[in-house]
XYZ file of C-alpha atoms in Angstrom:
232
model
C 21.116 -13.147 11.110
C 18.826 -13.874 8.069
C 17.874 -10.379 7.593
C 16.705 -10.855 4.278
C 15.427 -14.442 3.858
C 13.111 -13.673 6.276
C 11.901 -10.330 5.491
C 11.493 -11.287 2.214
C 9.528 -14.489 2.847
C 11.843 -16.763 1.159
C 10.140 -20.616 1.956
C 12.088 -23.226 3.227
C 11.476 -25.575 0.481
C 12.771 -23.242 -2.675
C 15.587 -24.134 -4.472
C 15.970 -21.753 -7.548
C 15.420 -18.173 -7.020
C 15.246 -15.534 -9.083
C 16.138 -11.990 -8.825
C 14.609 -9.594 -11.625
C 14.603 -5.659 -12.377
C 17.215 -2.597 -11.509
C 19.171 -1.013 -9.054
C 20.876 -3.458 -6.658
C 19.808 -7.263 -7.940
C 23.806 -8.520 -7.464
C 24.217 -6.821 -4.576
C 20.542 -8.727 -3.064
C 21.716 -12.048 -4.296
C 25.211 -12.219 -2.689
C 23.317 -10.897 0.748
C 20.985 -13.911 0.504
C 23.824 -16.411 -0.427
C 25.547 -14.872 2.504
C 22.572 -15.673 4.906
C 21.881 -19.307 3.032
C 25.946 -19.855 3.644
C 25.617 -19.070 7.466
C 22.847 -21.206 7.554
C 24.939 -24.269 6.254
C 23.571 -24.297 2.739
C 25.169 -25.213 -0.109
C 24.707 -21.864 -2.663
C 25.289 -21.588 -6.306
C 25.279 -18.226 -8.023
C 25.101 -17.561 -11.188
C 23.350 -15.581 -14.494
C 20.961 -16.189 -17.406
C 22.129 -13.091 -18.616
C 25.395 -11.675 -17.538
C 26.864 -10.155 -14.545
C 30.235 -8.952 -12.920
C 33.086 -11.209 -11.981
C 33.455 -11.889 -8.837
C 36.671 -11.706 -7.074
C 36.489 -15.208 -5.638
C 34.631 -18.156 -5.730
C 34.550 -17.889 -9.205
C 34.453 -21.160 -11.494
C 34.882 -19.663 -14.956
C 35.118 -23.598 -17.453
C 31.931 -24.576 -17.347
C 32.812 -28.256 -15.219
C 30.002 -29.241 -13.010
C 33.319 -31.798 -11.613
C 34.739 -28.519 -10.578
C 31.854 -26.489 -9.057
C 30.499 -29.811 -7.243
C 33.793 -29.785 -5.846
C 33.456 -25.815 -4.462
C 29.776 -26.829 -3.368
C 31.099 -29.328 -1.211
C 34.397 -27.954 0.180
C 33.584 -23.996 0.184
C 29.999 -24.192 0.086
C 29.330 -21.489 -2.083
C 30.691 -20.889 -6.145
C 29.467 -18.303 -8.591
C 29.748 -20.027 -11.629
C 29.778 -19.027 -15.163
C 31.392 -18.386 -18.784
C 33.414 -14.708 -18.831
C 32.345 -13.042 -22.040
C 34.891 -9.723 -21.365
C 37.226 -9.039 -18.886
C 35.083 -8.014 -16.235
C 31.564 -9.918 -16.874
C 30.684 -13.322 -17.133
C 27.447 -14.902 -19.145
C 25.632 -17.841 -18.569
C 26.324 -21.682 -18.125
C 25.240 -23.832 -20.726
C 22.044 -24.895 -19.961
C 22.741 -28.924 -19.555
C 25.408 -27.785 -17.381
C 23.692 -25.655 -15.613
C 20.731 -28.383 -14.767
C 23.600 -30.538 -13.376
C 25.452 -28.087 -11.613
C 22.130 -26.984 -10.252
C 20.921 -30.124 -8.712
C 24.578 -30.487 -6.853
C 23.512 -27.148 -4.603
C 20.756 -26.820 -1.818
C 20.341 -23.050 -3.646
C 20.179 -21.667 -6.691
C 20.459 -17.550 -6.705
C 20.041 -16.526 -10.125
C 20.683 -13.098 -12.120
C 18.205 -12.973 -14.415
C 18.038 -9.715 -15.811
C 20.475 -6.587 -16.776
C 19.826 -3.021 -15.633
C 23.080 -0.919 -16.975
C 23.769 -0.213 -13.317
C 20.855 1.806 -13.171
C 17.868 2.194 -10.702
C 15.084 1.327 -13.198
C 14.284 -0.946 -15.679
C 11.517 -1.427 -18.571
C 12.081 -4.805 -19.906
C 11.818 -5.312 -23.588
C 10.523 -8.753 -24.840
C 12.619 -11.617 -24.095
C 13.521 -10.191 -21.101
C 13.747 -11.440 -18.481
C 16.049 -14.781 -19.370
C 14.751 -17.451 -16.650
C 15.689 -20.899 -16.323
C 13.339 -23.650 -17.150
C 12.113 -23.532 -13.248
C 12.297 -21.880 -10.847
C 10.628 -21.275 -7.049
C 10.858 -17.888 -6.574
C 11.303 -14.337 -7.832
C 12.149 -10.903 -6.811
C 11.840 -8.152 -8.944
C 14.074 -5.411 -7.441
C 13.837 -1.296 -8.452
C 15.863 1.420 -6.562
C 14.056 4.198 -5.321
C 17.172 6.665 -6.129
C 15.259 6.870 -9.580
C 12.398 9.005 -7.723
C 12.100 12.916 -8.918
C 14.968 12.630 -11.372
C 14.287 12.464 -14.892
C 13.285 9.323 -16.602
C 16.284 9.335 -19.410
C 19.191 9.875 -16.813
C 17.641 6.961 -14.136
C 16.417 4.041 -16.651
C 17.400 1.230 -18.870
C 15.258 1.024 -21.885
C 13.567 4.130 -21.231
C 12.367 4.661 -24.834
C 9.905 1.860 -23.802
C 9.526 3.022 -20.329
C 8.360 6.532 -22.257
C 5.995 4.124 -24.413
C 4.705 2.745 -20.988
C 4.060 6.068 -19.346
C 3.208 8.378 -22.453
C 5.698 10.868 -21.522
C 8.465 12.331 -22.982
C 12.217 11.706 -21.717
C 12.999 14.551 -19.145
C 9.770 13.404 -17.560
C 10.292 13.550 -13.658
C 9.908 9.745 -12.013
C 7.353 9.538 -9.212
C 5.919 6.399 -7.419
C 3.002 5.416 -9.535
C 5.698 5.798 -13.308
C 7.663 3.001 -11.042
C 4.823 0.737 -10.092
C 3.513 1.208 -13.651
C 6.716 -0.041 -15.344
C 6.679 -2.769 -12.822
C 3.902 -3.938 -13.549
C 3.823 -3.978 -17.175
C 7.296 -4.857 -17.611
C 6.877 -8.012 -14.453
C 3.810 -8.055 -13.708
C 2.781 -11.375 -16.450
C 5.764 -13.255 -14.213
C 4.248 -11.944 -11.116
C 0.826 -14.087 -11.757
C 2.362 -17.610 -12.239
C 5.336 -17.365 -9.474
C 5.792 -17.300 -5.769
C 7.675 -13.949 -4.894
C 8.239 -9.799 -3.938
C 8.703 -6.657 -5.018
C 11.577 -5.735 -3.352
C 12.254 -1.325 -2.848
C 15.927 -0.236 -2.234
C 17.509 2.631 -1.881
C 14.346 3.538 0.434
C 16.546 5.874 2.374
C 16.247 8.497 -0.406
C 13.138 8.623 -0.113
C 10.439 9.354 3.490
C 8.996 6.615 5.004
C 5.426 7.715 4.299
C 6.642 8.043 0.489
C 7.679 4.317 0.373
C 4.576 2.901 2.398
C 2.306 4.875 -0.139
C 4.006 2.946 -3.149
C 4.236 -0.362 -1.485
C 0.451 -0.735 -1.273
C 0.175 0.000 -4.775
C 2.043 -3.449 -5.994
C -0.870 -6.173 -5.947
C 2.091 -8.656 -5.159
C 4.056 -8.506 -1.199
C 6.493 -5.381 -1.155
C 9.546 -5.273 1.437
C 11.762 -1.869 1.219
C 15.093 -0.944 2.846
C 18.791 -0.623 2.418
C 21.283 -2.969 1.000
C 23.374 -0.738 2.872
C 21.351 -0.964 5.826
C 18.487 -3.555 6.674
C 15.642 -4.628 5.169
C 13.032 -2.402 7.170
C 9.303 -3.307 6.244
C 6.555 -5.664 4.175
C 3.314 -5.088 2.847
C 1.255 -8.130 2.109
């Protein structure tokens, strides 16, 4: 079932999406190459930035031979150049425009949280491809009432943001702020979401509250779970 394509809105006719922010972007993109698999798709996953290895599917030499070949047989490759022993970086960008036009979809990783719930971007972040169709811009509500040092990346700019100091207490309005600051200039000249997990920490009149705040469509839920709701 395409739980998340279609809660999120996802049109038919995109081919590049991108998946922005903090606290459960990976996790998001290998549920929607999951649902674009099932549907028959041909999905191809892979980072401007960097992002775990995977445990399979991997195509780690950079040949758009070898990843065409994955598309076609597997249907699905997360491609890239490892950069440790755990993480991988990004294609080179000729070989990612070739590699790119071989796939019906192109999940991208464009940012990097620390593994934690929130992010305030500095500049030159995000790292997106030349185009793309889509974007999501992800936060995890786990970040709400804790304090802002302990729950987000960058937070010396997210205290810059917010005028606060750095055992400041998160609340909605701190996360739609730094959204909006840090995103929000993407937001205006892209197709896309805001998309609220974790929203189980949290009530459900808590997360409808915030979600009308984001000037931009907002879907909440569980990666764990289901996507649950959208505000447009």
């Amino acid at each position: 079932m395409d739980v998340f394509i279609n809660q999120l809105r996802i049109p038919e006719q995109v081919h590049v999406l991108c998946v922005v922010g903090a606290g459960g972007k990976t996790s998001l993109l290998y549920q929607l190459a999951k649902e674009y698999h099932k549907r028959g798709k041909s999905v191809l996953l892979t980072t401007t930035t960097k992002m775990f290895l995977p445990q399979q599917h991997g195509v780690w030499n950079g040949s758009v031979s070898v990843i065409a070949e994955k598309l076609a047989k597997d249907g699905f490759v997360v491609a890239g150049i490892p950069v440790s022993n755990n993480k991988m970086g990004p294609l080179p960008w000729k070989q990612y425009e070739i590699a790119a036009a071989k796939a019906d979809i192109v999940l991208l990783e464009c940012d990097g949280a620390k593994r934690l719930p929130l992010k305030m971007p500095q500049t030159g972040e995000p790292v997106f491809p030349p185009q793309y169709d889509f974007l999501i811009t992800v936060t995890g509500l786990s970040c709400l009432d804790r304090p802002l040092k302990e729950v987000c990346h960058r937070f010396l700019l997210a205290q810059q943001v917010l005028h606060c100091k750095e055992d400041h207490i998160v609340r909605e309005f701190d996360v739609v702020q730094l959204l909006q600051v840090g995103y929000g200039s993407f937001w205006e000249h892209s197709a896309g979401c805001v998309y609220l997990n974790q929203a189980d920490c949290i009530s459900e009149h808590r997360v409808q509250h915030m979600a009308k705040l984001f000037p931009i469509p907002c879907v909440w839920g569980s990666l764990h779970a289901k996507s649950r709701e959208e505000k447009t």
